[in-house]
Amino acid sequence: MDFTTQFNAFVAQADQALDKLLLPVSTRPARLHEAMRYSLQAGGKRLRPVLLLSAAELFRGKKHDPLPAGVAIECVHTYSLIHDDLPCMDNDDLRRGRPTAHKQFDEATALLAGDALLTYAFELLAQHYSAEPGFALVRELSDAAGSRRLIGGQMEDLLAEKKADATADQLEFIHLNKTAAMIDAALVMGGLTGGANETELATLRTFGRELGLTFQIVDDILDATADSATLGKTAGKDAKADKTTFVKLHGLDGARRYAREHTESALAALTNLSGDTAFLRRLVETMLVRKH
Ligand code: GRG
């Protein structure tokens, strides 16, 4: 199967599982469940579930169904997007090519839909896995979503916005946590459901860190160079808010160079795995040249 067909097959599996595992909109209170589905089913790239499903396939250990874990990580990712778009944070009107949750519903509903998605992610893990690999999945996802990683990265990002002189070290902390946390967790969770050993999990983590940094640097480049229609979200926001980004610190050429370096490191990490890594190699290369 070629790369695009395989990618789309993973997306289709993830979308089907999402539809099946999310609570129906008729669940009381309907408005809340409608808002949860509205944001989740708005057609994101599904990068994190795809990473999770593809990592799960690399190993020959004891297999567990990776799909509930894929849905769980997409729930956490979507919650973070809903909250990030709120007026108290980025105050954005457009997400995944549609009005943001607080524009479509209202601020309180959007806040609660985000809260509910975060909680539901852990309910899914508890419902669909036994102690092994369930505890390890919960540990991985709670660590990645917590105050030292996703939320910590978001906090430092907000703090850096108010300072014109944010440093390269702060920028790295923000990206390693706000962006790479959900990417390395997706890969490690995939490894856990696929039966990876400790060494293999460590390799997936390193790979995820490098892929996450590449992804974010490209995101900064796209914010500076692409239009909102192509991105499905507001373009040019970083410069407008005078945000510290890779482009601001290193210029467009410097940012492109860093993105290539992290791509090389990600590819190097993959050589430590003995399974068939062709799909992940292509995914990294695609990430570097993505247009949205
Ligand atoms: C509110 C706790 C909290 C965290 C918010 C996700 C986030 C952290 C902020 C959004 C802004 C941003 C640039 C985050 C970096 C990660 C990123 C590029 C997210 C967007 O991921 P995509 O492009 O989105 O995979 P889709 O919609 O395709 O899933």
CSV table of C-alpha atoms and ligand atoms in Angstrom, one decimal:
chain,number,residue,atom,x,y,z
A,1,MET,CA,0.0,0.0,0.0
A,2,ASP,CA,1.4,3.4,-0.9
A,3,PHE,CA,1.8,6.1,1.8
A,4,THR,CA,-1.3,8.2,1.0
A,5,THR,CA,-3.5,5.1,0.8
A,6,GLN,CA,-2.1,3.9,4.2
A,7,PHE,CA,-2.5,7.3,5.8
A,8,ASN,CA,-6.1,7.6,4.6
A,9,ALA,CA,-6.8,4.0,5.8
A,10,PHE,CA,-5.6,4.9,9.3
A,11,VAL,CA,-7.7,8.1,9.2
A,12,ALA,CA,-10.8,6.2,8.2
A,13,GLN,CA,-10.2,3.7,11.0
A,14,ALA,CA,-9.8,6.5,13.5
A,15,ASP,CA,-12.9,8.3,12.3
A,16,GLN,CA,-15.0,5.2,12.5
A,17,ALA,CA,-13.8,4.5,16.0
A,18,LEU,CA,-14.5,8.1,17.0
A,19,ASP,CA,-18.0,7.9,15.7
A,20,LYS,CA,-18.6,4.7,17.5
A,21,LEU,CA,-17.0,5.5,20.8
A,22,LEU,CA,-18.2,9.1,21.3
A,23,LEU,CA,-21.4,9.5,23.2
A,24,PRO,CA,-24.4,10.1,20.9
A,25,VAL,CA,-25.7,13.7,20.7
A,26,SER,CA,-29.0,12.6,22.2
A,27,THR,CA,-27.1,12.0,25.5
A,28,ARG,CA,-28.4,14.5,28.1
A,29,PRO,CA,-27.4,17.3,28.1
A,30,ALA,CA,-27.7,17.2,24.3
A,31,ARG,CA,-26.1,20.7,23.8
A,32,LEU,CA,-22.9,19.6,25.5
A,33,HIS,CA,-22.6,16.3,23.6
A,34,GLU,CA,-23.3,18.2,20.4
A,35,ALA,CA,-20.5,20.6,21.1
A,36,MET,CA,-18.1,17.7,21.8
A,37,ARG,CA,-18.9,16.1,18.5
A,38,TYR,CA,-18.9,19.4,16.7
A,39,SER,CA,-15.3,20.0,17.5
A,40,LEU,CA,-14.1,16.4,17.2
A,41,GLN,CA,-15.8,15.7,13.9
A,42,ALA,CA,-14.8,19.0,12.3
A,43,GLY,CA,-12.2,17.2,10.2
A,44,GLY,CA,-8.8,17.7,11.7
A,45,LYS,CA,-5.8,15.9,10.2
A,46,ARG,CA,-6.0,13.1,12.8
A,47,LEU,CA,-2.2,13.1,13.0
A,48,ARG,CA,-2.1,11.8,16.6
A,49,PRO,CA,-4.4,8.8,16.1
A,50,VAL,CA,-2.5,8.0,12.8
A,51,LEU,CA,0.8,8.1,14.7
A,52,LEU,CA,-0.6,5.9,17.4
A,53,LEU,CA,-2.1,3.3,15.0
A,54,SER,CA,1.1,3.2,12.9
A,55,ALA,CA,3.3,2.8,16.0
A,56,ALA,CA,1.1,0.0,17.2
A,57,GLU,CA,1.8,-2.0,14.0
A,58,LEU,CA,5.6,-1.9,14.4
A,59,PHE,CA,5.9,-4.5,17.1
A,60,ARG,CA,5.4,-8.2,17.5
A,61,GLY,CA,4.6,-8.2,21.2
A,62,LYS,CA,1.2,-8.8,22.9
A,63,LYS,CA,-1.4,-6.8,20.9
A,64,HIS,CA,-4.2,-4.7,22.3
A,65,ASP,CA,-6.8,-2.8,20.2
A,66,PRO,CA,-5.1,0.6,19.6
A,67,LEU,CA,-8.3,2.4,18.5
A,68,PRO,CA,-9.8,3.4,21.9
A,69,ALA,CA,-6.4,4.9,22.7
A,70,GLY,CA,-6.4,6.7,19.4
A,71,VAL,CA,-9.8,8.2,20.1
A,72,ALA,CA,-8.6,9.1,23.6
A,73,ILE,CA,-5.6,11.1,22.4
A,74,GLU,CA,-7.7,12.9,19.8
A,75,CYS,CA,-10.2,13.9,22.6
A,76,VAL,CA,-7.4,15.4,24.6
A,77,HIS,CA,-5.9,17.2,21.5
A,78,THR,CA,-9.4,18.6,20.6
A,79,TYR,CA,-10.0,19.8,24.1
A,80,SER,CA,-6.8,21.7,24.0
A,81,LEU,CA,-7.7,23.3,20.7
A,82,ILE,CA,-11.2,24.3,22.0
A,83,HIS,CA,-9.7,25.9,25.1
A,84,ASP,CA,-6.8,27.5,23.2
A,85,ASP,CA,-9.4,29.3,20.9
A,86,LEU,CA,-11.3,30.8,23.9
A,87,PRO,CA,-11.4,34.6,24.3
A,88,CYS,CA,-9.2,34.3,27.5
A,89,MET,CA,-6.5,32.6,25.4
A,90,ASP,CA,-6.1,33.0,21.6
A,91,ASN,CA,-9.6,34.4,21.0
A,92,ASP,CA,-10.0,32.8,17.6
A,93,ASP,CA,-13.0,32.5,15.3
A,94,LEU,CA,-11.8,29.8,13.0
A,95,ARG,CA,-10.7,26.2,13.6
A,96,ARG,CA,-10.6,23.2,11.3
A,97,GLY,CA,-12.2,25.4,8.7
A,98,ARG,CA,-15.3,26.1,10.8
A,99,PRO,CA,-16.4,28.6,13.5
A,100,THR,CA,-14.6,27.8,16.8
A,101,ALA,CA,-16.7,26.0,19.5
A,102,HIS,CA,-17.4,29.2,21.5
A,103,LYS,CA,-18.5,31.0,18.3
A,104,GLN,CA,-20.8,28.2,17.2
A,105,PHE,CA,-22.2,27.6,20.8
A,106,ASP,CA,-21.1,30.0,23.5
A,107,GLU,CA,-18.1,30.4,25.8
A,108,ALA,CA,-19.5,28.3,28.7
A,109,THR,CA,-20.5,25.4,26.4
A,110,ALA,CA,-17.1,25.4,24.7
A,111,LEU,CA,-15.3,25.4,28.1
A,112,LEU,CA,-17.4,22.5,29.3
A,113,ALA,CA,-17.1,20.6,26.1
A,114,GLY,CA,-13.3,20.8,26.4
A,115,ASP,CA,-13.5,19.7,30.1
A,116,ALA,CA,-15.7,16.8,29.1
A,117,LEU,CA,-13.5,15.7,26.3
A,118,LEU,CA,-10.4,15.6,28.6
A,119,THR,CA,-12.3,13.6,31.2
A,120,TYR,CA,-13.8,11.3,28.6
A,121,ALA,CA,-10.4,10.4,27.2
A,122,PHE,CA,-9.5,8.7,30.6
A,123,GLU,CA,-12.9,7.1,30.8
A,124,LEU,CA,-12.2,5.5,27.4
A,125,LEU,CA,-8.9,4.1,28.6
A,126,ALA,CA,-10.4,2.8,31.8
A,127,GLN,CA,-13.3,1.1,29.9
A,128,HIS,CA,-11.4,-0.5,27.0
A,129,TYR,CA,-8.1,-1.7,28.6
A,130,SER,CA,-7.3,-4.0,31.5
A,131,ALA,CA,-4.5,-3.2,34.0
A,132,GLU,CA,-1.9,-4.0,31.3
A,133,PRO,CA,-1.6,-1.9,29.2
A,134,GLY,CA,-4.3,0.4,30.8
A,135,PHE,CA,-2.2,1.8,33.7
A,136,ALA,CA,0.7,2.6,31.4
A,137,LEU,CA,-1.6,4.3,28.9
A,138,VAL,CA,-3.2,6.4,31.7
A,139,ARG,CA,0.2,7.3,33.0
A,140,GLU,CA,1.5,8.3,29.6
A,141,LEU,CA,-1.6,10.4,28.6
A,142,SER,CA,-1.9,12.1,32.0
A,143,ASP,CA,1.7,13.0,32.1
A,144,ALA,CA,1.6,14.4,28.5
A,145,ALA,CA,-1.6,16.4,29.1
A,146,GLY,CA,-0.5,17.7,32.5
A,147,SER,CA,1.0,20.8,34.1
A,148,ARG,CA,4.6,19.9,33.2
A,149,ARG,CA,3.8,19.2,29.5
A,150,LEU,CA,0.8,20.3,27.4
A,151,ILE,CA,-0.7,22.7,30.0
A,152,GLY,CA,2.7,23.9,31.1
A,153,GLY,CA,3.7,24.5,27.5
A,154,GLN,CA,0.5,26.5,27.0
A,155,MET,CA,1.2,28.5,30.2
A,156,GLU,CA,4.7,29.4,29.2
A,157,ASP,CA,3.4,30.4,25.7
A,158,LEU,CA,0.9,32.8,27.3
A,159,LEU,CA,3.7,34.2,29.5
A,160,ALA,CA,6.1,34.6,26.6
A,161,GLU,CA,3.5,36.5,24.6
A,162,LYS,CA,3.7,39.4,27.0
A,163,LYS,CA,7.5,39.6,26.7
A,164,ALA,CA,9.3,40.9,23.6
A,165,ASP,CA,12.5,39.1,24.7
A,166,ALA,CA,11.5,35.4,25.0
A,167,THR,CA,14.6,33.2,24.7
A,168,ALA,CA,15.4,30.2,22.5
A,169,ASP,CA,15.2,28.1,25.7
A,170,GLN,CA,11.7,29.3,26.4
A,171,LEU,CA,10.7,28.6,22.9
A,172,GLU,CA,12.0,25.1,23.1
A,173,PHE,CA,10.2,24.4,26.4
A,174,ILE,CA,6.9,25.7,24.8
A,175,HIS,CA,7.2,23.5,21.7
A,176,LEU,CA,8.5,20.4,23.4
A,177,ASN,CA,5.5,20.5,25.7
A,178,LYS,CA,2.6,22.4,23.9
A,179,THR,CA,3.2,20.5,20.6
A,180,ALA,CA,5.5,17.5,21.0
A,181,ALA,CA,3.9,16.2,24.2
A,182,MET,CA,0.8,14.9,22.3
A,183,ILE,CA,2.9,13.6,19.5
A,184,ASP,CA,5.4,11.6,21.5
A,185,ALA,CA,2.5,10.4,23.8
A,186,ALA,CA,0.6,9.2,20.7
A,187,LEU,CA,3.7,7.2,19.5
A,188,VAL,CA,4.4,5.7,23.0
A,189,MET,CA,0.7,4.8,23.5
A,190,GLY,CA,0.8,3.1,20.1
A,191,GLY,CA,3.9,1.2,21.2
A,192,LEU,CA,2.2,0.2,24.5
A,193,THR,CA,-0.8,-1.3,22.7
A,194,GLY,CA,1.5,-3.0,20.2
A,195,GLY,CA,3.6,-4.6,22.9
A,196,ALA,CA,6.8,-2.6,22.5
A,197,ASN,CA,9.6,-3.1,25.1
A,198,GLU,CA,11.2,-0.3,27.2
A,199,THR,CA,14.0,0.4,24.7
A,200,GLU,CA,11.5,0.6,21.8
A,201,LEU,CA,9.3,2.9,23.8
A,202,ALA,CA,12.3,5.2,24.5
A,203,THR,CA,13.1,5.3,20.8
A,204,LEU,CA,9.4,6.2,20.0
A,205,ARG,CA,9.7,9.0,22.5
A,206,THR,CA,12.9,10.4,21.0
A,207,PHE,CA,11.3,10.1,17.5
A,208,GLY,CA,8.2,11.9,18.7
A,209,ARG,CA,10.2,14.7,20.2
A,210,GLU,CA,12.0,15.4,16.9
A,211,LEU,CA,8.8,15.0,14.9
A,212,GLY,CA,7.0,17.3,17.2
A,213,LEU,CA,9.6,20.0,16.9
A,214,THR,CA,9.6,19.7,13.1
A,215,PHE,CA,5.8,19.9,13.1
A,216,GLN,CA,5.8,23.1,15.2
A,217,ILE,CA,8.6,24.8,13.3
A,218,VAL,CA,6.7,24.1,10.1
A,219,ASP,CA,3.5,25.4,11.8
A,220,ASP,CA,5.4,28.7,12.5
A,221,ILE,CA,6.5,28.9,8.9
A,222,LEU,CA,3.0,28.3,7.6
A,223,ASP,CA,1.6,30.9,10.0
A,224,ALA,CA,4.0,33.4,8.4
A,225,THR,CA,3.6,32.3,4.8
A,226,ALA,CA,0.2,30.6,4.1
A,227,ASP,CA,-3.4,32.0,4.0
A,228,SER,CA,-6.3,31.3,6.3
A,229,ALA,CA,-8.3,29.4,3.7
A,230,THR,CA,-5.5,26.9,3.1
A,231,LEU,CA,-4.8,26.5,6.8
A,232,GLY,CA,-8.4,26.3,8.0
A,233,LYS,CA,-7.4,28.6,10.9
A,234,THR,CA,-6.4,32.2,11.1
A,235,ALA,CA,-3.0,32.8,9.4
A,236,GLY,CA,-0.5,35.5,10.3
A,237,LYS,CA,-1.5,35.5,14.0
A,238,ASP,CA,2.0,35.1,15.3
A,239,ALA,CA,3.4,38.2,13.8
A,240,LYS,CA,0.3,40.2,14.7
A,241,ALA,CA,0.6,39.2,18.3
A,242,ASP,CA,4.4,39.7,18.1
A,243,LYS,CA,4.7,36.1,19.3
A,244,THR,CA,8.1,34.5,19.8
A,245,THR,CA,8.3,31.8,17.2
A,246,PHE,CA,11.1,30.0,15.3
A,247,VAL,CA,10.5,32.4,12.4
A,248,LYS,CA,10.8,35.5,14.7
A,249,LEU,CA,14.0,34.2,16.4
A,250,HIS,CA,15.8,32.7,13.4
A,251,GLY,CA,14.1,34.1,10.2
A,252,LEU,CA,12.3,32.0,7.6
A,253,ASP,CA,15.6,30.4,6.3
A,254,GLY,CA,16.8,29.7,9.8
A,255,ALA,CA,13.5,28.1,10.7
A,256,ARG,CA,13.6,26.0,7.6
A,257,ARG,CA,17.1,24.8,8.5
A,258,TYR,CA,16.0,23.8,12.0
A,259,ALA,CA,13.0,22.0,10.6
A,260,ARG,CA,15.4,20.0,8.3
A,261,GLU,CA,17.7,19.2,11.2
A,262,HIS,CA,14.9,17.9,13.4
A,263,THR,CA,13.7,15.8,10.5
A,264,GLU,CA,17.1,14.2,10.1
A,265,SER,CA,17.2,13.5,13.9
A,266,ALA,CA,13.7,11.9,13.7
A,267,LEU,CA,14.8,9.7,10.8
A,268,ALA,CA,17.9,8.7,12.6
A,269,ALA,CA,15.9,7.7,15.7
A,270,LEU,CA,13.8,5.4,13.5
A,271,THR,CA,16.8,3.4,12.4
A,272,ASN,CA,16.9,2.0,16.0
A,273,LEU,CA,13.6,0.1,15.4
A,274,SER,CA,13.7,-3.3,13.7
A,275,GLY,CA,10.0,-3.2,12.5
A,276,ASP,CA,9.0,-1.8,9.1
A,277,THR,CA,9.3,2.0,9.6
A,278,ALA,CA,8.7,3.0,5.9
A,279,PHE,CA,5.3,4.6,6.7
A,280,LEU,CA,6.7,6.7,9.6
A,281,ARG,CA,9.7,7.7,7.5
A,282,ARG,CA,7.4,9.0,4.8
A,283,LEU,CA,5.2,10.7,7.4
A,284,VAL,CA,8.2,12.7,8.7
A,285,GLU,CA,9.2,13.7,5.2
A,286,THR,CA,5.6,14.7,4.4
A,287,MET,CA,5.5,16.8,7.6
A,288,LEU,CA,8.4,18.9,6.5
A,289,VAL,CA,6.7,19.9,3.2
A,290,ARG,CA,3.1,20.1,4.4
A,291,LYS,CA,1.0,23.0,3.2
A,292,HIS,CA,-1.6,23.1,6.0
B,1,GRG,C1,-5.4,24.9,26.3
B,1,GRG,C2,-4.1,23.2,27.6
B,1,GRG,C3,-4.2,24.0,26.4
B,1,GRG,C4,-3.3,23.8,25.4
B,1,GRG,C5,-3.5,24.4,24.1
B,1,GRG,C6,-3.1,22.9,21.1
B,1,GRG,C7,-2.7,24.1,21.8
B,1,GRG,C8,-2.3,23.9,23.3
B,1,GRG,C9,-2.6,25.3,21.2
B,1,GRG,C10,-3.0,25.5,19.8
B,1,GRG,C11,-2.1,26.3,19.1
B,1,GRG,C12,-0.9,25.6,18.6
B,1,GRG,C13,-0.1,26.2,17.5
B,1,GRG,C14,-0.5,24.5,19.2
B,1,GRG,C15,0.6,23.7,18.8
B,1,GRG,C16,0.2,22.3,18.4
B,1,GRG,C17,-0.6,22.4,17.1
B,1,GRG,C18,0.1,22.9,15.9
B,1,GRG,C19,-1.8,22.1,17.1
B,1,GRG,C20,-2.7,22.0,15.9
B,1,GRG,O1,-2.6,20.6,15.5
B,1,GRG,P1,-3.0,20.1,14.1
B,1,GRG,O2,-2.5,21.0,13.1
B,1,GRG,O3,-4.6,20.3,14.2
B,1,GRG,O4,-2.7,18.7,14.0
B,1,GRG,P2,-5.7,19.5,13.6
B,1,GRG,O5,-6.9,20.4,13.6
B,1,GRG,O6,-5.4,19.1,12.2
B,1,GRG,O7,-5.9,18.3,14.5
